[in-house]
PDB file of C-alpha atoms in Angstrom:
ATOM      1  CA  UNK A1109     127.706 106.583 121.126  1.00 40.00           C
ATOM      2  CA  UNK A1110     126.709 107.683 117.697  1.00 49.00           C
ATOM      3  CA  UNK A1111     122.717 106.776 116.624  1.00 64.00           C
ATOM      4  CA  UNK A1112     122.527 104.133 113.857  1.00 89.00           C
ATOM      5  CA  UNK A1113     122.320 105.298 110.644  1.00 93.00           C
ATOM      6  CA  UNK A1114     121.507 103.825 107.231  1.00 94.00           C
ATOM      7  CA  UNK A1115     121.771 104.736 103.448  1.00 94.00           C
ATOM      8  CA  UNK A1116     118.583 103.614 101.417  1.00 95.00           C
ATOM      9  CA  UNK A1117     120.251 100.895  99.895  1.00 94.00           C
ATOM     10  CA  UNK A1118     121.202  99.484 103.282  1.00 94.00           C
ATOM     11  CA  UNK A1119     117.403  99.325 104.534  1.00 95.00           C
ATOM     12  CA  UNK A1120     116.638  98.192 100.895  1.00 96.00           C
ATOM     13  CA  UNK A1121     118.625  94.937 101.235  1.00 96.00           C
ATOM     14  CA  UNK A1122     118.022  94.687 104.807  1.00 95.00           C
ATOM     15  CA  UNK A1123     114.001  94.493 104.527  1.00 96.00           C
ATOM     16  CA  UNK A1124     114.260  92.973 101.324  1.00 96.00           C
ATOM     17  CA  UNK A1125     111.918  95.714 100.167  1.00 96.00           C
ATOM     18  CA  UNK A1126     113.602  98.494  96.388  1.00 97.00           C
ATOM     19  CA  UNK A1127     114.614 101.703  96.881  1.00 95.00           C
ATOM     20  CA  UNK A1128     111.420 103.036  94.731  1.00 97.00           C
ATOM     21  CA  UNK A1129     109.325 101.605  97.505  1.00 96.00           C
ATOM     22  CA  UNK A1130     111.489 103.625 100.391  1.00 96.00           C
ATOM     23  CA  UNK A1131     111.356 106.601  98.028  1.00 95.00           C
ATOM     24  CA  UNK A1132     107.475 106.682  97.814  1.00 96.00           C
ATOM     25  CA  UNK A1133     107.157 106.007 101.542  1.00 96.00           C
ATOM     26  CA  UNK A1134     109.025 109.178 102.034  1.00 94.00           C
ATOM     27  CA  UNK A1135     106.904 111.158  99.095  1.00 94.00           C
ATOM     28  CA  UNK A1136     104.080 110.068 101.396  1.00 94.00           C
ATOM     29  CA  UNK A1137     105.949 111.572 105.015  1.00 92.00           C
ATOM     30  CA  UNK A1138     106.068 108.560 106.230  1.00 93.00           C
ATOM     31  CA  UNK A1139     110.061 108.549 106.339  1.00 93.00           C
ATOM     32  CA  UNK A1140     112.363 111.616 106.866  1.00 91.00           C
ATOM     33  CA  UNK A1141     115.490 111.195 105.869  1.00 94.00           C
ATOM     34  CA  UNK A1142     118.628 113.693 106.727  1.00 94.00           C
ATOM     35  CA  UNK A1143     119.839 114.888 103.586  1.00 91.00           C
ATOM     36  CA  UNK A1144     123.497 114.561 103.186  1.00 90.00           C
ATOM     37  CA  UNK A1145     123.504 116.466  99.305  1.00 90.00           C
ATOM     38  CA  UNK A1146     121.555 113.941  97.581  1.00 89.00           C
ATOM     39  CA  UNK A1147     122.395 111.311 100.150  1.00 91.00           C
ATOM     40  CA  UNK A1148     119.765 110.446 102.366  1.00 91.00           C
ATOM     41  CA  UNK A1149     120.137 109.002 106.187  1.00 95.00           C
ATOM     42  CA  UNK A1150     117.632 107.141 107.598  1.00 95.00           C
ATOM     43  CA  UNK A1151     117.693 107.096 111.254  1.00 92.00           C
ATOM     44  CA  UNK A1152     116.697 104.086 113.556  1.00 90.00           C
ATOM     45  CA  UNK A1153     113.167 105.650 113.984  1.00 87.00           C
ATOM     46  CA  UNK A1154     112.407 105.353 109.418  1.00 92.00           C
ATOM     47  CA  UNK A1155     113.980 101.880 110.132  1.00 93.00           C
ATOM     48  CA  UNK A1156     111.070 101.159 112.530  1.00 89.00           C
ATOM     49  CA  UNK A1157     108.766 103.473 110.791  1.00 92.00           C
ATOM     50  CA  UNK A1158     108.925 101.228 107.476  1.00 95.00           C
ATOM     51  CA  UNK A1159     108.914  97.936 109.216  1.00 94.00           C
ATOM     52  CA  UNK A1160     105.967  99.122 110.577  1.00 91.00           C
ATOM     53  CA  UNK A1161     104.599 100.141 107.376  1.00 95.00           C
ATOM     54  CA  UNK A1162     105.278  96.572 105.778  1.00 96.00           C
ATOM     55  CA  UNK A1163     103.688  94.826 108.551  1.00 93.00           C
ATOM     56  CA  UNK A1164     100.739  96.548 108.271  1.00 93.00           C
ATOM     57  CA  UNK A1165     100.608  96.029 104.613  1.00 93.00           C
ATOM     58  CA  UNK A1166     100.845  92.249 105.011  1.00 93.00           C
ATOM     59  CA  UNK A1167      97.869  92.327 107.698  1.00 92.00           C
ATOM     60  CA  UNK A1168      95.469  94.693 105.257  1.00 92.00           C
ATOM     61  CA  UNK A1169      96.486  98.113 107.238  1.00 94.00           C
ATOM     62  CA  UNK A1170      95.853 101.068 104.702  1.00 94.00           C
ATOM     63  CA  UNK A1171      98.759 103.418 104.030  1.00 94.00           C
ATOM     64  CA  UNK A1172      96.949 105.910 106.197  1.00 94.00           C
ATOM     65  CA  UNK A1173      96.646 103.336 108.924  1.00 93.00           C
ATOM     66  CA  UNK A1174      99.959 102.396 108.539  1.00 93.00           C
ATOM     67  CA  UNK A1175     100.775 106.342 109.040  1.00 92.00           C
ATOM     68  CA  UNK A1176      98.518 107.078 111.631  1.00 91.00           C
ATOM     69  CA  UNK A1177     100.249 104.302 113.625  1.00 88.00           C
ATOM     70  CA  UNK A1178     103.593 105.745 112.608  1.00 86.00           C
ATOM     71  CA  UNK A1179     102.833 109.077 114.060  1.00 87.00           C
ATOM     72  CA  UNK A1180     101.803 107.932 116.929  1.00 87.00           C
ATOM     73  CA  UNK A1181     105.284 106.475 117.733  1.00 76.00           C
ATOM     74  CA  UNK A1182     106.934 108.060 120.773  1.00 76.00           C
ATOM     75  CA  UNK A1183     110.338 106.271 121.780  1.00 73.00           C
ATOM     76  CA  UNK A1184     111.024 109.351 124.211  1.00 79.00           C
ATOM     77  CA  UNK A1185     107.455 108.993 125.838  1.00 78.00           C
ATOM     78  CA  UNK A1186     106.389 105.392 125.441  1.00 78.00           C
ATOM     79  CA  UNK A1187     104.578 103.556 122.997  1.00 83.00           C
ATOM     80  CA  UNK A1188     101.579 102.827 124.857  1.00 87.00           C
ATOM     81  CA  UNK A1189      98.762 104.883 122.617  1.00 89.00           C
ATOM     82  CA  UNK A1190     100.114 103.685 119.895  1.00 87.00           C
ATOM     83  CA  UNK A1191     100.019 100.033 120.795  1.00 90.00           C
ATOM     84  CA  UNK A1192      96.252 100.795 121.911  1.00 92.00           C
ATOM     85  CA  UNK A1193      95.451 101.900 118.676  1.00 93.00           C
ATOM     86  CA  UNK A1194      97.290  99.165 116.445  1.00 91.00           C
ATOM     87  CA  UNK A1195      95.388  96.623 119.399  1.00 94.00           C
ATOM     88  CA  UNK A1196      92.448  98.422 117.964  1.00 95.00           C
ATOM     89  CA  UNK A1197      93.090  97.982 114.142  1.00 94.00           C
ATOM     90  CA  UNK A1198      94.162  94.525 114.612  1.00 94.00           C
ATOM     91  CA  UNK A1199      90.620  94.126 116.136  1.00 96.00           C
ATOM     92  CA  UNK A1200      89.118  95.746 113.331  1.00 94.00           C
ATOM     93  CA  UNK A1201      90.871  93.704 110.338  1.00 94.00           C
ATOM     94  CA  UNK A1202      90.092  90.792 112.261  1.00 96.00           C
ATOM     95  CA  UNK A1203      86.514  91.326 112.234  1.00 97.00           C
ATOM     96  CA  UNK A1204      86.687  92.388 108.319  1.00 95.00           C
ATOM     97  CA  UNK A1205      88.492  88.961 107.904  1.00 95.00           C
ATOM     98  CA  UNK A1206      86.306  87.153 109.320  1.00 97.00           C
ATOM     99  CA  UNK A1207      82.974  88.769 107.676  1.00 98.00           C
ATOM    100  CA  UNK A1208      85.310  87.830 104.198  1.00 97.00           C
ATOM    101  CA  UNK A1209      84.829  84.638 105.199  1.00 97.00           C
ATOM    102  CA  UNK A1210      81.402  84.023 105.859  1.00 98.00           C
ATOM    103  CA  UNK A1211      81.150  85.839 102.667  1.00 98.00           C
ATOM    104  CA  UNK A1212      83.486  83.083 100.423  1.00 98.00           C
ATOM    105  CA  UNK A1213      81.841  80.808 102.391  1.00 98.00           C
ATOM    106  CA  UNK A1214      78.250  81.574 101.209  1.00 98.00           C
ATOM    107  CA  UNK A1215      79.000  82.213  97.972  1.00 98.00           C
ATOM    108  CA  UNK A1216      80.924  78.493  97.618  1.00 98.00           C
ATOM    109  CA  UNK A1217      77.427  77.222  98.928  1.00 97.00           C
ATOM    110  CA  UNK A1218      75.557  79.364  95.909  1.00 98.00           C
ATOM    111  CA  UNK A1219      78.281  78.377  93.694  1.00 98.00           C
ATOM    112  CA  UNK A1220      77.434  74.459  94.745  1.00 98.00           C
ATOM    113  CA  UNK A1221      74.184  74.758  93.925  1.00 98.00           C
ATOM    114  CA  UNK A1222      74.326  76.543  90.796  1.00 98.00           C
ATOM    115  CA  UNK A1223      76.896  73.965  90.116  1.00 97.00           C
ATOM    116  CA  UNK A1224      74.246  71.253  91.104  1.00 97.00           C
ATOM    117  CA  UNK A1225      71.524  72.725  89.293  1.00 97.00           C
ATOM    118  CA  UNK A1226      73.767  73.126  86.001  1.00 96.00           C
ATOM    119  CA  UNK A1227      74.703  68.898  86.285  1.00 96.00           C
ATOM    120  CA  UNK A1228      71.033  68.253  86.981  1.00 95.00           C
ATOM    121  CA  UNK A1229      70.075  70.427  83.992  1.00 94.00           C
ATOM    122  CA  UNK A1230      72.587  68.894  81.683  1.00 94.00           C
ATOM    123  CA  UNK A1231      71.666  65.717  82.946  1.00 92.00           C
ATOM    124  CA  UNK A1232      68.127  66.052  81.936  1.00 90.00           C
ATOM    125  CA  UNK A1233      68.782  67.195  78.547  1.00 89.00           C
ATOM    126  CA  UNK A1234      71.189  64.136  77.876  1.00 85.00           C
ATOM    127  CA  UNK A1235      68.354  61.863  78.451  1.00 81.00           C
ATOM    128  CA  UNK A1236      66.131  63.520  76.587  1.00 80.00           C
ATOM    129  CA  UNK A1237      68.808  63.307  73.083  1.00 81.00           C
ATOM    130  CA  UNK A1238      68.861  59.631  73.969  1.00 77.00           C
ATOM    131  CA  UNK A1239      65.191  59.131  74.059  1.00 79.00           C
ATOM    132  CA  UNK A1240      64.760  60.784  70.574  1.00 75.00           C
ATOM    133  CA  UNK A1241      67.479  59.894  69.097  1.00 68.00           C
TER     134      UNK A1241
END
């Protein structure tokens, strides 16, 4: 039984993602395409490889997270370090996330009270144009 194979417009259209984006993916070595002439086949593992690479990019992950994680994949030996380690970045983004939000959510406080400040200010200077007026 013969691997699975795809052209790049095939994984194009099946992860919704343009062939310029699969190109620069594989400028970066995170894909390696046979080369067929100019054709290139993508095996099962760039299939993985890139959906990997877009679900990192929708969590945060860096391009060389993203690629770290990549080479760490090992269908012949297991996946196990490499699920340790994405365990392990998932850990980390979460903690970045959630230090991103105490941030928005202290400066929404300073914004309030600026905000507060600026109504109380404007409120003061009203009454003084109707008293000498």
């Amino acid at each position: 039984m013969a691997a699975s194979t795809y052209s790049i417009s095939d994984l194009a259209r099946e992860l919704d993602i343009t062939t310029r984006a699969i190109r620069f993916y594989e400028e970066q070595q995170m894909l390696s395409p046979e080369r067929r002439g100019q054709e290139r086949i993508y095996s099962a593992k760039d299939k993985v490889a890139l959906k990997l690479i877009l679900r990192g990019k929708r969590i945060g992950f860096s391009l060389a997270e993203c690629k770290e994680l990549i080479e760490l994949y090992d269908p012949v030996h297991g996946n196990h370090k490499q699920l340790h380690t994405f365990m392990s970045k998932i850990a980390e983004r979460r903690a970045q996330l959630e230090q991103q939000l105490l941030d928005i959510q202290q400066m929404q406080l300073e914004l309030d009270t600026a905000e507060e400040r600026c109504l109380a200010a404007l409120a003061e200077t009203d009454k003084k144009q109707v008293i000498t007026s």
